[in-house]
XYZ file of C-alpha atoms in Angstrom:
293
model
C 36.403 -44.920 -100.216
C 35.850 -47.273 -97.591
C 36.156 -45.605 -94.360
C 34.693 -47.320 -91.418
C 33.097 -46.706 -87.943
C 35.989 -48.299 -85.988
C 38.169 -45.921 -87.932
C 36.296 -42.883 -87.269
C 35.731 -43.701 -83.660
C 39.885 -44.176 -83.009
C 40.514 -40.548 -84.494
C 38.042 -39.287 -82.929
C 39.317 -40.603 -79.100
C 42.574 -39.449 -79.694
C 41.720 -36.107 -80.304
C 39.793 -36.151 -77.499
C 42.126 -38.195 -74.984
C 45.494 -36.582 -76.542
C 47.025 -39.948 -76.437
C 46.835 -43.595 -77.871
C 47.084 -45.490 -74.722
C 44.146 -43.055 -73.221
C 42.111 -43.722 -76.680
C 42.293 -47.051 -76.098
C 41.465 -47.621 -72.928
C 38.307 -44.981 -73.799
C 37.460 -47.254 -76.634
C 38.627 -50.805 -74.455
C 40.346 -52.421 -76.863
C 44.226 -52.378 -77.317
C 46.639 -49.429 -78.708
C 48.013 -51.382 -82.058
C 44.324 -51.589 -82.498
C 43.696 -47.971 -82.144
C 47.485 -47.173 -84.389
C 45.772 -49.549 -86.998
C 42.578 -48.401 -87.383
C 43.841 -44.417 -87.452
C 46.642 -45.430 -90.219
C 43.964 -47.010 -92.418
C 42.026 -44.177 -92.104
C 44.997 -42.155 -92.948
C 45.224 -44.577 -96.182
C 41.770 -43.949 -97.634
C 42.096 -40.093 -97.180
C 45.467 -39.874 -98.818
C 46.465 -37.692 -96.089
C 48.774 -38.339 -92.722
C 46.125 -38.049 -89.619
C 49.070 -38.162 -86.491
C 52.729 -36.933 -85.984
C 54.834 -37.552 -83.330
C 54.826 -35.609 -80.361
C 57.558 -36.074 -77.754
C 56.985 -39.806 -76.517
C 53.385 -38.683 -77.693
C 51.122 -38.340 -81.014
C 48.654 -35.301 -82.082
C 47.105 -34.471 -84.543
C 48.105 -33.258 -88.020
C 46.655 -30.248 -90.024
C 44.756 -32.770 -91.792
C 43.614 -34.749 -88.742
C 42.767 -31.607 -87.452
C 40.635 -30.695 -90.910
C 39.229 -34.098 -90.215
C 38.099 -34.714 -86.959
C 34.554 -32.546 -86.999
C 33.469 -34.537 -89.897
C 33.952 -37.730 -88.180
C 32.664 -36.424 -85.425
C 29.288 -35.235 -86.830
C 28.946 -39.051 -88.905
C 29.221 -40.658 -85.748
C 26.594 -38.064 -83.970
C 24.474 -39.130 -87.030
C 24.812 -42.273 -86.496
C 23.711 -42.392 -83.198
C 21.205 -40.446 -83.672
C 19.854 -42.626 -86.253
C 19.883 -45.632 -83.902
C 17.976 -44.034 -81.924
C 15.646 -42.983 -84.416
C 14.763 -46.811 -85.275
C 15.159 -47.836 -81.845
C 12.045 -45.351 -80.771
C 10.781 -46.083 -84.085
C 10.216 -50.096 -83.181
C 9.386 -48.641 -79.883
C 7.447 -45.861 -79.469
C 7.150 -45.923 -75.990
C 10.305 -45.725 -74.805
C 12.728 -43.017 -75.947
C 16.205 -40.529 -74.896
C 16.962 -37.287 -75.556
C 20.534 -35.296 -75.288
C 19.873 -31.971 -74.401
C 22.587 -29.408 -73.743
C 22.248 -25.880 -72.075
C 24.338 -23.432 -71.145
C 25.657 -23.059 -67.403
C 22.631 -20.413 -66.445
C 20.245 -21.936 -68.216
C 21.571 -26.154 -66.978
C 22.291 -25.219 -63.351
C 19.137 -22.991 -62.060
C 16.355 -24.145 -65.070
C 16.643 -27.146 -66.239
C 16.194 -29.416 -63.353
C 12.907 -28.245 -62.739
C 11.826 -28.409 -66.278
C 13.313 -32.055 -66.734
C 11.713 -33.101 -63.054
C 8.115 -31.455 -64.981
C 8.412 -33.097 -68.145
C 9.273 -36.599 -66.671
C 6.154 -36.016 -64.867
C 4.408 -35.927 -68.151
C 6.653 -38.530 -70.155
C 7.766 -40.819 -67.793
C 9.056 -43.300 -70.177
C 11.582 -40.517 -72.168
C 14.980 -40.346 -70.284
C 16.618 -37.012 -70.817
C 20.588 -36.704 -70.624
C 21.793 -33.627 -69.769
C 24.911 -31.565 -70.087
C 26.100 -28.434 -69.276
C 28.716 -25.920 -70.763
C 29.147 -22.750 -72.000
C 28.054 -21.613 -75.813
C 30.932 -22.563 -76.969
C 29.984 -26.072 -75.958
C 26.229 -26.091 -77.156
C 26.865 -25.126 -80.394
C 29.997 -27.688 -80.571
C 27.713 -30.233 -79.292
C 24.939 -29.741 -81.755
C 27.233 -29.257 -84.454
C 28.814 -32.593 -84.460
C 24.991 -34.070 -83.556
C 26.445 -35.129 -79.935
C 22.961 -34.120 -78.884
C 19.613 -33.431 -79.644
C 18.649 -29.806 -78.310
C 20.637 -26.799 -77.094
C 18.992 -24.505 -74.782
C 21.414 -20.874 -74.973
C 21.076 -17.736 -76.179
C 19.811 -16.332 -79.585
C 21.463 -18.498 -82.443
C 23.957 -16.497 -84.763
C 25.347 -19.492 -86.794
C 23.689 -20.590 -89.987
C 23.411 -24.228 -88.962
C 21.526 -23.678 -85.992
C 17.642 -22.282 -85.526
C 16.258 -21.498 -82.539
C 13.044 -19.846 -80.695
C 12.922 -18.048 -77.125
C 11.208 -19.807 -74.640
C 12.049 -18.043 -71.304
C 13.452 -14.630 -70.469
C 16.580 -14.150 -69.565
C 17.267 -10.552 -67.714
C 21.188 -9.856 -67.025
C 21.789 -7.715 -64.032
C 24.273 -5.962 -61.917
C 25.074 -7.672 -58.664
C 27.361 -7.502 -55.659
C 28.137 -7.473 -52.007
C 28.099 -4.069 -51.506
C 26.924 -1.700 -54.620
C 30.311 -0.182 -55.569
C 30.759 3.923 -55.234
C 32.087 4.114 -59.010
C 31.440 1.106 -61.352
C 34.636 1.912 -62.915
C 37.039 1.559 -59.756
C 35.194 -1.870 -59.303
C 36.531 -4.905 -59.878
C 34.311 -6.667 -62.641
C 33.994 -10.439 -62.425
C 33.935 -12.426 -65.733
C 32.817 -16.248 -67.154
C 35.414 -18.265 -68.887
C 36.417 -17.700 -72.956
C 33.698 -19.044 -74.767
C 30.581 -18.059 -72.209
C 27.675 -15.834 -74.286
C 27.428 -13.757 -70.762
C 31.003 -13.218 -70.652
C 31.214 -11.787 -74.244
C 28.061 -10.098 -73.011
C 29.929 -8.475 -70.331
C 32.963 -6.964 -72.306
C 30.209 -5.190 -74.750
C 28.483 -3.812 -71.760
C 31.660 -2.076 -70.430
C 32.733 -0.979 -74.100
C 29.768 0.528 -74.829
C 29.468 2.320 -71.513
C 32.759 3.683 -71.525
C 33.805 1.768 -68.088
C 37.236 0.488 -68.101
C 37.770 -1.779 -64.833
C 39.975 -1.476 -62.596
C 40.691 -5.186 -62.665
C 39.071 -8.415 -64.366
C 39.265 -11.475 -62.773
C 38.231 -14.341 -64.639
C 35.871 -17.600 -63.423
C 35.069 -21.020 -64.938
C 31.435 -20.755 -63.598
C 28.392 -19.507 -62.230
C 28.991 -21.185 -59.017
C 32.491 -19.356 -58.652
C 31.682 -16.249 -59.947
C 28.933 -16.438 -57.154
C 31.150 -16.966 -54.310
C 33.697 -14.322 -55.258
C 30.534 -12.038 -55.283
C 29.392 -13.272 -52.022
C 32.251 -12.270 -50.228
C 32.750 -8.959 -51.958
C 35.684 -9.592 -54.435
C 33.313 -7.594 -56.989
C 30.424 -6.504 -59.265
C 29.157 -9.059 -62.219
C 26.839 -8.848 -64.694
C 24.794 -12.016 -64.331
C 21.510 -13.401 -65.051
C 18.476 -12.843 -62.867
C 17.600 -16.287 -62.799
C 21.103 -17.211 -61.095
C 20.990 -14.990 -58.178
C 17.171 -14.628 -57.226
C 17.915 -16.850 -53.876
C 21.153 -14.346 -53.302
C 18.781 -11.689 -53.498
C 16.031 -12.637 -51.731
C 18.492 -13.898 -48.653
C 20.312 -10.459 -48.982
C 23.855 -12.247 -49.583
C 24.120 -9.815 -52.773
C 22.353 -6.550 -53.424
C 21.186 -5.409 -57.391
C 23.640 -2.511 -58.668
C 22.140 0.357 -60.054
C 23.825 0.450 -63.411
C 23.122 2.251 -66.741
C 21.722 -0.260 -69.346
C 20.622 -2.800 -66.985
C 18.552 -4.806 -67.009
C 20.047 -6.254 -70.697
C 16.716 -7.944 -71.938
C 17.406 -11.687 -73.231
C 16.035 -15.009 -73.887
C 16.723 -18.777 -73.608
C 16.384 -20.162 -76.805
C 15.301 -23.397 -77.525
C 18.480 -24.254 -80.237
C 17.708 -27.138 -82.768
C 20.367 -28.298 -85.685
C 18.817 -27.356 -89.339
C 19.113 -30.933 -90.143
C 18.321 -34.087 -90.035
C 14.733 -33.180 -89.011
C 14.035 -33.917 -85.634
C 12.736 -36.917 -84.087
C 9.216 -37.670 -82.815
C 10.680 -37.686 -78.994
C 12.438 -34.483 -79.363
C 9.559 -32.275 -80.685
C 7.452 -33.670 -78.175
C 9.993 -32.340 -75.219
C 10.985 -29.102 -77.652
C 6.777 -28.364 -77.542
C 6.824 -28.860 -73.510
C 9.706 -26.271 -73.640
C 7.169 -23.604 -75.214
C 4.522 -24.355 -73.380
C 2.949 -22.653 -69.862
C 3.751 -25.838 -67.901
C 7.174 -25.049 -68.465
C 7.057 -21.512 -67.113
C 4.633 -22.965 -64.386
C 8.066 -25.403 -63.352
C 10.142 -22.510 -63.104
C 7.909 -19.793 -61.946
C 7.428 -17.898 -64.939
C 4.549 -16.054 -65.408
C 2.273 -17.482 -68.196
């Protein structure tokens, strides 16, 4: 078989941008370039990788089957480039780390701003998303280390570095948790699924869910009294201290949890990444974010 990299990286930007003409301008070279090197690919498999859709393309069953292979060959890839590059160059090195929305939004900045302090020639990317999105990320080797809750897939293995307490909040503690109106993260968030176990196994059925694509929104609707959350301590602390919400007294609560530090179980990991995986672990971490030793 003689698949190449140009081949690979075509599927994989259509899947992404939905479209040839996007792919290609993602990619910057021209659509019959992009058609070309996706019908090739389709050649070597044995298997068609696009239908038509509309004026449009997407993907087949197969290209569908497909695309998380290529995916993880390219992540490989790159990671291996940047395996020789730090290997001819010790000095200088990047890491992609990905954490979940708690965990990227009130944490890591502080850690990253405290291990650049102590690395100063390692660059560290960051992204943010919901579990969903780690594991996705780490899974097709689109980055380096995950930072999210305790790992349940096979392919991932992981070790808690910071608690992570979820709690009760809102405007105004709520007479009867169960004529509340309960605040939830998107599909795919760990606190989320969190959330919906909480009420199950307390036997409180909402009086209405309303659903929010972050931390930041669920916030707001908190702050002006649109309802109770379950949401981790870390996120709220200022809220708290400031008074804008107030901690709900609510069976169960405080859920003990941890941030794990989320590594893929292969390729082993690179010199760069253990060094900034051991900062994670270590008391100058919880020193950067006000942990207690």
């Amino acid at each position: 078989m003689s698949v190449t990299i140009t081949q690979l990286r075509a599927l994989v930007a259509i899947a992404h941008e939905g479209s040839v003409q996007r792919a290609s301008e993602r990619l910057y070279v021209t659509q019959p370039s992009v058609s070309a090197a996706v019908a090739g690919l389709a050649r070597e498999l044995g298997a068609p990788l696009l239908e038509r859709d509309g004026r449009g393309v997407r993907l087949t069953p197969a290209g569908e089957a497909f695309v998380p292979y290529a995916q993880q060959v390219l992540g490989a890839l790159e990671q291996g480039r940047q395996a020789a590059a730090e290997a001819a160059r010790p000095q200088v090195a990047r890491v992609r780390l990905i954490a979940v929305n708690t965990a990227g939004e009130f944490l890591m900045p502080a850690l990253i701003q405290a291990y650049r302090a102590l690395e100063p020639a390692t660059e560290v990317l960051l992204e943010i998303g919901n579990r969903r999105d780690v594991v996705e990320r780490l899974d097709a080797r689109r980055a380096d280390i995950g930072i999210g809750g305790r790992p349940l897939e096979r392919d991932l293995i992981g070790r808690p570095f910071l608690d992570n307490d979820l709690i009760v909040v809102a405007r105004e503690a709520p007479a009867d948790l169960g004529t509340a109106t309960w605040l939830l993260r998107e599909e795919g968030s760990g606190t989320r699924a969190t959330l919906e176990a909480y009420l199950t196994e307390h036997g409180i059925v909402p009086r209405e869910q309303l659903t929010m694509g972050s931390n930041g929104a669920v916030l707001q609707a908190a702050r002006i009294g649109l309802g109770v959350t379950l949401i981790s301590a870390h996120a709220v602390a200022a809220e708290l201290e400031l008074g804008r919400l107030v901690r709900v007294s609510a069976p169960g609560t405080p859920i003990r949890r941890s941030f794990h530090v989320l590594l893929p179980r292969t390729p082993a990991p690179r010199p760069a990444v253990l060094r900034l995986v051991a900062f994670l672990h270590s008391d100058a971490a919880r020193a950067a974010v006000g942990a207690p030793a």
